Amino acid sequence: MKMKSLAIGAAVLATLGLAACQSPTPPTSAGPAGACRPDAAQALVGKAAVSDAEARRLTGATLVRQIQPGQAVTMDYRQERVTIETDTKTGKIVRAACG
Protein backbone atom coordinates (compact mmCIF):
# COMPACT_ATOMS: atom_id res chain seq x y z
CA MET A 1 0.00 0.00 0.00
CA LYS A 2 2.88 2.34 0.85
CA MET A 3 4.42 1.68 -2.58
CA LYS A 4 1.12 2.50 -4.31
CA SER A 5 0.84 5.84 -2.45
CA LEU A 6 4.42 6.67 -3.36
CA ALA A 7 3.74 5.96 -7.05
CA ILE A 8 0.61 8.14 -7.05
CA GLY A 9 2.49 10.95 -5.31
CA ALA A 10 5.29 10.77 -7.89
CA ALA A 11 2.76 10.90 -10.74
CA VAL A 12 1.08 13.97 -9.24
CA LEU A 13 4.42 15.74 -8.79
CA ALA A 14 5.45 14.92 -12.36
CA THR A 15 2.17 16.30 -13.70
CA LEU A 16 2.51 19.51 -11.70
CA GLY A 17 6.12 19.86 -12.80
CA LEU A 18 5.18 19.58 -16.46
CA ALA A 19 2.33 22.05 -16.06
CA ALA A 20 4.75 24.59 -14.58
CA CYS A 21 6.92 24.35 -17.71
CA GLN A 22 4.09 25.29 -20.04
CA SER A 23 4.31 28.83 -21.41
CA PRO A 24 1.27 31.05 -20.94
CA THR A 25 -0.99 31.68 -23.91
CA PRO A 26 -0.61 35.27 -25.13
CA PRO A 27 -3.78 37.34 -25.09
CA THR A 28 -5.54 37.66 -28.42
CA SER A 29 -6.19 41.08 -29.87
CA ALA A 30 -7.96 42.58 -32.86
CA GLY A 31 -4.60 43.46 -34.38
CA PRO A 32 -1.89 46.01 -33.86
CA ALA A 33 -2.98 49.56 -33.13
CA GLY A 34 -3.06 51.59 -36.31
CA ALA A 35 -3.35 48.55 -38.57
CA CYS A 36 -5.50 49.03 -41.65
CA ARG A 37 -8.71 46.97 -41.81
CA PRO A 38 -8.93 45.35 -45.30
CA ASP A 39 -12.72 45.03 -45.25
CA ALA A 40 -13.09 48.73 -44.45
CA ALA A 41 -10.63 49.67 -47.21
CA GLN A 42 -12.50 47.56 -49.77
CA ALA A 43 -15.78 49.24 -48.76
CA LEU A 44 -14.42 52.55 -50.11
CA VAL A 45 -14.39 51.29 -53.72
CA GLY A 46 -17.01 53.02 -55.86
CA LYS A 47 -17.44 55.94 -53.47
CA ALA A 48 -16.39 59.55 -54.01
CA ALA A 49 -12.81 60.47 -53.13
CA VAL A 50 -12.14 60.88 -49.41
CA SER A 51 -9.67 63.02 -47.51
CA ASP A 52 -6.69 61.47 -45.72
CA ALA A 53 -8.35 62.15 -42.36
CA GLU A 54 -11.56 60.45 -43.48
CA ALA A 55 -9.62 57.46 -44.87
CA ARG A 56 -7.80 57.06 -41.54
CA ARG A 57 -11.06 57.23 -39.61
CA LEU A 58 -12.85 54.73 -41.86
CA THR A 59 -10.05 52.15 -42.21
CA GLY A 60 -8.12 52.43 -38.94
CA ALA A 61 -4.91 53.07 -40.90
CA THR A 62 -2.41 55.63 -39.62
CA LEU A 63 -0.85 56.24 -43.05
CA VAL A 64 -2.76 57.11 -46.22
CA ARG A 65 -1.39 56.95 -49.75
CA GLN A 66 -3.59 58.60 -52.39
CA ILE A 67 -2.68 57.62 -55.95
CA GLN A 68 -4.03 57.84 -59.50
CA PRO A 69 -4.48 54.87 -61.87
CA GLY A 70 -1.13 53.82 -63.33
CA GLN A 71 0.93 55.80 -60.83
CA ALA A 72 4.16 54.07 -59.76
CA VAL A 73 4.39 53.24 -56.06
CA THR A 74 6.72 51.27 -53.82
CA MET A 75 5.74 47.67 -53.16
CA ASP A 76 6.80 47.58 -49.51
CA TYR A 77 4.09 46.25 -47.22
CA ARG A 78 3.02 48.52 -44.37
CA GLN A 79 0.19 47.11 -42.26
CA GLU A 80 -0.68 50.59 -41.00
CA ARG A 81 -1.13 52.06 -44.52
CA VAL A 82 -4.13 52.24 -46.82
CA THR A 83 -3.57 52.95 -50.52
CA ILE A 84 -6.48 54.60 -52.28
CA GLU A 85 -6.56 54.81 -56.08
CA THR A 86 -8.95 57.47 -57.37
CA ASP A 87 -9.95 58.04 -61.00
CA THR A 88 -9.22 61.70 -61.76
CA LYS A 89 -11.99 61.86 -64.39
CA THR A 90 -14.83 60.55 -62.25
CA GLY A 91 -13.52 61.37 -58.77
CA LYS A 92 -14.49 57.84 -57.68
CA ILE A 93 -12.30 55.41 -55.77
CA VAL A 94 -11.45 52.53 -58.11
CA ARG A 95 -9.22 50.55 -55.72
CA ALA A 96 -8.42 50.64 -52.02
CA ALA A 97 -6.17 48.20 -50.21
CA CYS A 98 -4.18 47.88 -47.03
CA GLY A 99 -0.43 47.64 -47.20
mmCIF file of C-alpha atoms in Angstrom:
data_model
loop_
_atom_site.group_PDB
_atom_site.id
_atom_site.type_symbol
_atom_site.label_atom_id
_atom_site.label_comp_id
_atom_site.label_asym_id
_atom_site.label_seq_id
_atom_site.Cartn_x
_atom_site.Cartn_y
_atom_site.Cartn_z
ATOM 1 C CA MET A 1 0.000 0.000 0.000
ATOM 2 C CA LYS A 2 2.875 2.336 0.853
ATOM 3 C CA MET A 3 4.415 1.677 -2.579
ATOM 4 C CA LYS A 4 1.116 2.503 -4.307
ATOM 5 C CA SER A 5 0.836 5.844 -2.447
ATOM 6 C CA LEU A 6 4.423 6.673 -3.364
ATOM 7 C CA ALA A 7 3.738 5.959 -7.053
ATOM 8 C CA ILE A 8 0.613 8.145 -7.053
ATOM 9 C CA GLY A 9 2.494 10.949 -5.309
ATOM 10 C CA ALA A 10 5.293 10.768 -7.887
ATOM 11 C CA ALA A 11 2.764 10.895 -10.741
ATOM 12 C CA VAL A 12 1.078 13.965 -9.242
ATOM 13 C CA LEU A 13 4.418 15.743 -8.786
ATOM 14 C CA ALA A 14 5.449 14.922 -12.357
ATOM 15 C CA THR A 15 2.170 16.297 -13.701
ATOM 16 C CA LEU A 16 2.515 19.510 -11.701
ATOM 17 C CA GLY A 17 6.123 19.860 -12.799
ATOM 18 C CA LEU A 18 5.183 19.578 -16.464
ATOM 19 C CA ALA A 19 2.327 22.051 -16.065
ATOM 20 C CA ALA A 20 4.746 24.590 -14.578
ATOM 21 C CA CYS A 21 6.919 24.351 -17.709
ATOM 22 C CA GLN A 22 4.092 25.285 -20.044
ATOM 23 C CA SER A 23 4.313 28.832 -21.407
ATOM 24 C CA PRO A 24 1.270 31.053 -20.936
ATOM 25 C CA THR A 25 -0.989 31.677 -23.910
ATOM 26 C CA PRO A 26 -0.605 35.268 -25.128
ATOM 27 C CA PRO A 27 -3.780 37.344 -25.094
ATOM 28 C CA THR A 28 -5.541 37.659 -28.425
ATOM 29 C CA SER A 29 -6.189 41.078 -29.866
ATOM 30 C CA ALA A 30 -7.964 42.577 -32.859
ATOM 31 C CA GLY A 31 -4.601 43.461 -34.385
ATOM 32 C CA PRO A 32 -1.886 46.013 -33.864
ATOM 33 C CA ALA A 33 -2.976 49.557 -33.126
ATOM 34 C CA GLY A 34 -3.064 51.593 -36.305
ATOM 35 C CA ALA A 35 -3.348 48.548 -38.568
ATOM 36 C CA CYS A 36 -5.500 49.032 -41.650
ATOM 37 C CA ARG A 37 -8.707 46.969 -41.807
ATOM 38 C CA PRO A 38 -8.927 45.352 -45.297
ATOM 39 C CA ASP A 39 -12.725 45.030 -45.248
ATOM 40 C CA ALA A 40 -13.093 48.729 -44.452
ATOM 41 C CA ALA A 41 -10.629 49.670 -47.207
ATOM 42 C CA GLN A 42 -12.501 47.559 -49.765
ATOM 43 C CA ALA A 43 -15.777 49.238 -48.756
ATOM 44 C CA LEU A 44 -14.424 52.549 -50.114
ATOM 45 C CA VAL A 45 -14.391 51.293 -53.725
ATOM 46 C CA GLY A 46 -17.011 53.023 -55.865
ATOM 47 C CA LYS A 47 -17.436 55.937 -53.474
ATOM 48 C CA ALA A 48 -16.391 59.550 -54.010
ATOM 49 C CA ALA A 49 -12.806 60.473 -53.131
ATOM 50 C CA VAL A 50 -12.140 60.875 -49.408
ATOM 51 C CA SER A 51 -9.667 63.022 -47.508
ATOM 52 C CA ASP A 52 -6.695 61.467 -45.722
ATOM 53 C CA ALA A 53 -8.345 62.146 -42.357
ATOM 54 C CA GLU A 54 -11.564 60.445 -43.477
ATOM 55 C CA ALA A 55 -9.620 57.464 -44.867
ATOM 56 C CA ARG A 56 -7.797 57.059 -41.537
ATOM 57 C CA ARG A 57 -11.062 57.226 -39.611
ATOM 58 C CA LEU A 58 -12.846 54.728 -41.856
ATOM 59 C CA THR A 59 -10.053 52.147 -42.206
ATOM 60 C CA GLY A 60 -8.118 52.432 -38.943
ATOM 61 C CA ALA A 61 -4.907 53.074 -40.901
ATOM 62 C CA THR A 62 -2.410 55.628 -39.615
ATOM 63 C CA LEU A 63 -0.848 56.236 -43.050
ATOM 64 C CA VAL A 64 -2.763 57.105 -46.220
ATOM 65 C CA ARG A 65 -1.387 56.946 -49.755
ATOM 66 C CA GLN A 66 -3.593 58.602 -52.386
ATOM 67 C CA ILE A 67 -2.680 57.624 -55.952
ATOM 68 C CA GLN A 68 -4.025 57.838 -59.505
ATOM 69 C CA PRO A 69 -4.475 54.870 -61.867
ATOM 70 C CA GLY A 70 -1.130 53.815 -63.327
ATOM 71 C CA GLN A 71 0.934 55.799 -60.829
ATOM 72 C CA ALA A 72 4.159 54.065 -59.760
ATOM 73 C CA VAL A 73 4.385 53.241 -56.062
ATOM 74 C CA THR A 74 6.725 51.267 -53.825
ATOM 75 C CA MET A 75 5.737 47.672 -53.160
ATOM 76 C CA ASP A 76 6.798 47.580 -49.507
ATOM 77 C CA TYR A 77 4.087 46.251 -47.225
ATOM 78 C CA ARG A 78 3.022 48.520 -44.374
ATOM 79 C CA GLN A 79 0.189 47.115 -42.260
ATOM 80 C CA GLU A 80 -0.677 50.586 -41.002
ATOM 81 C CA ARG A 81 -1.128 52.060 -44.518
ATOM 82 C CA VAL A 82 -4.130 52.236 -46.825
ATOM 83 C CA THR A 83 -3.569 52.952 -50.516
ATOM 84 C CA ILE A 84 -6.482 54.602 -52.281
ATOM 85 C CA GLU A 85 -6.558 54.806 -56.082
ATOM 86 C CA THR A 86 -8.946 57.473 -57.365
ATOM 87 C CA ASP A 87 -9.955 58.039 -60.996
ATOM 88 C CA THR A 88 -9.219 61.702 -61.757
ATOM 89 C CA LYS A 89 -11.991 61.865 -64.387
ATOM 90 C CA THR A 90 -14.835 60.550 -62.249
ATOM 91 C CA GLY A 91 -13.524 61.370 -58.770
ATOM 92 C CA LYS A 92 -14.488 57.844 -57.679
ATOM 93 C CA ILE A 93 -12.303 55.413 -55.774
ATOM 94 C CA VAL A 94 -11.450 52.526 -58.110
ATOM 95 C CA ARG A 95 -9.222 50.552 -55.723
ATOM 96 C CA ALA A 96 -8.416 50.638 -52.017
ATOM 97 C CA ALA A 97 -6.171 48.200 -50.209
ATOM 98 C CA CYS A 98 -4.183 47.877 -47.029
ATOM 99 C CA GLY A 99 -0.431 47.638 -47.202
#
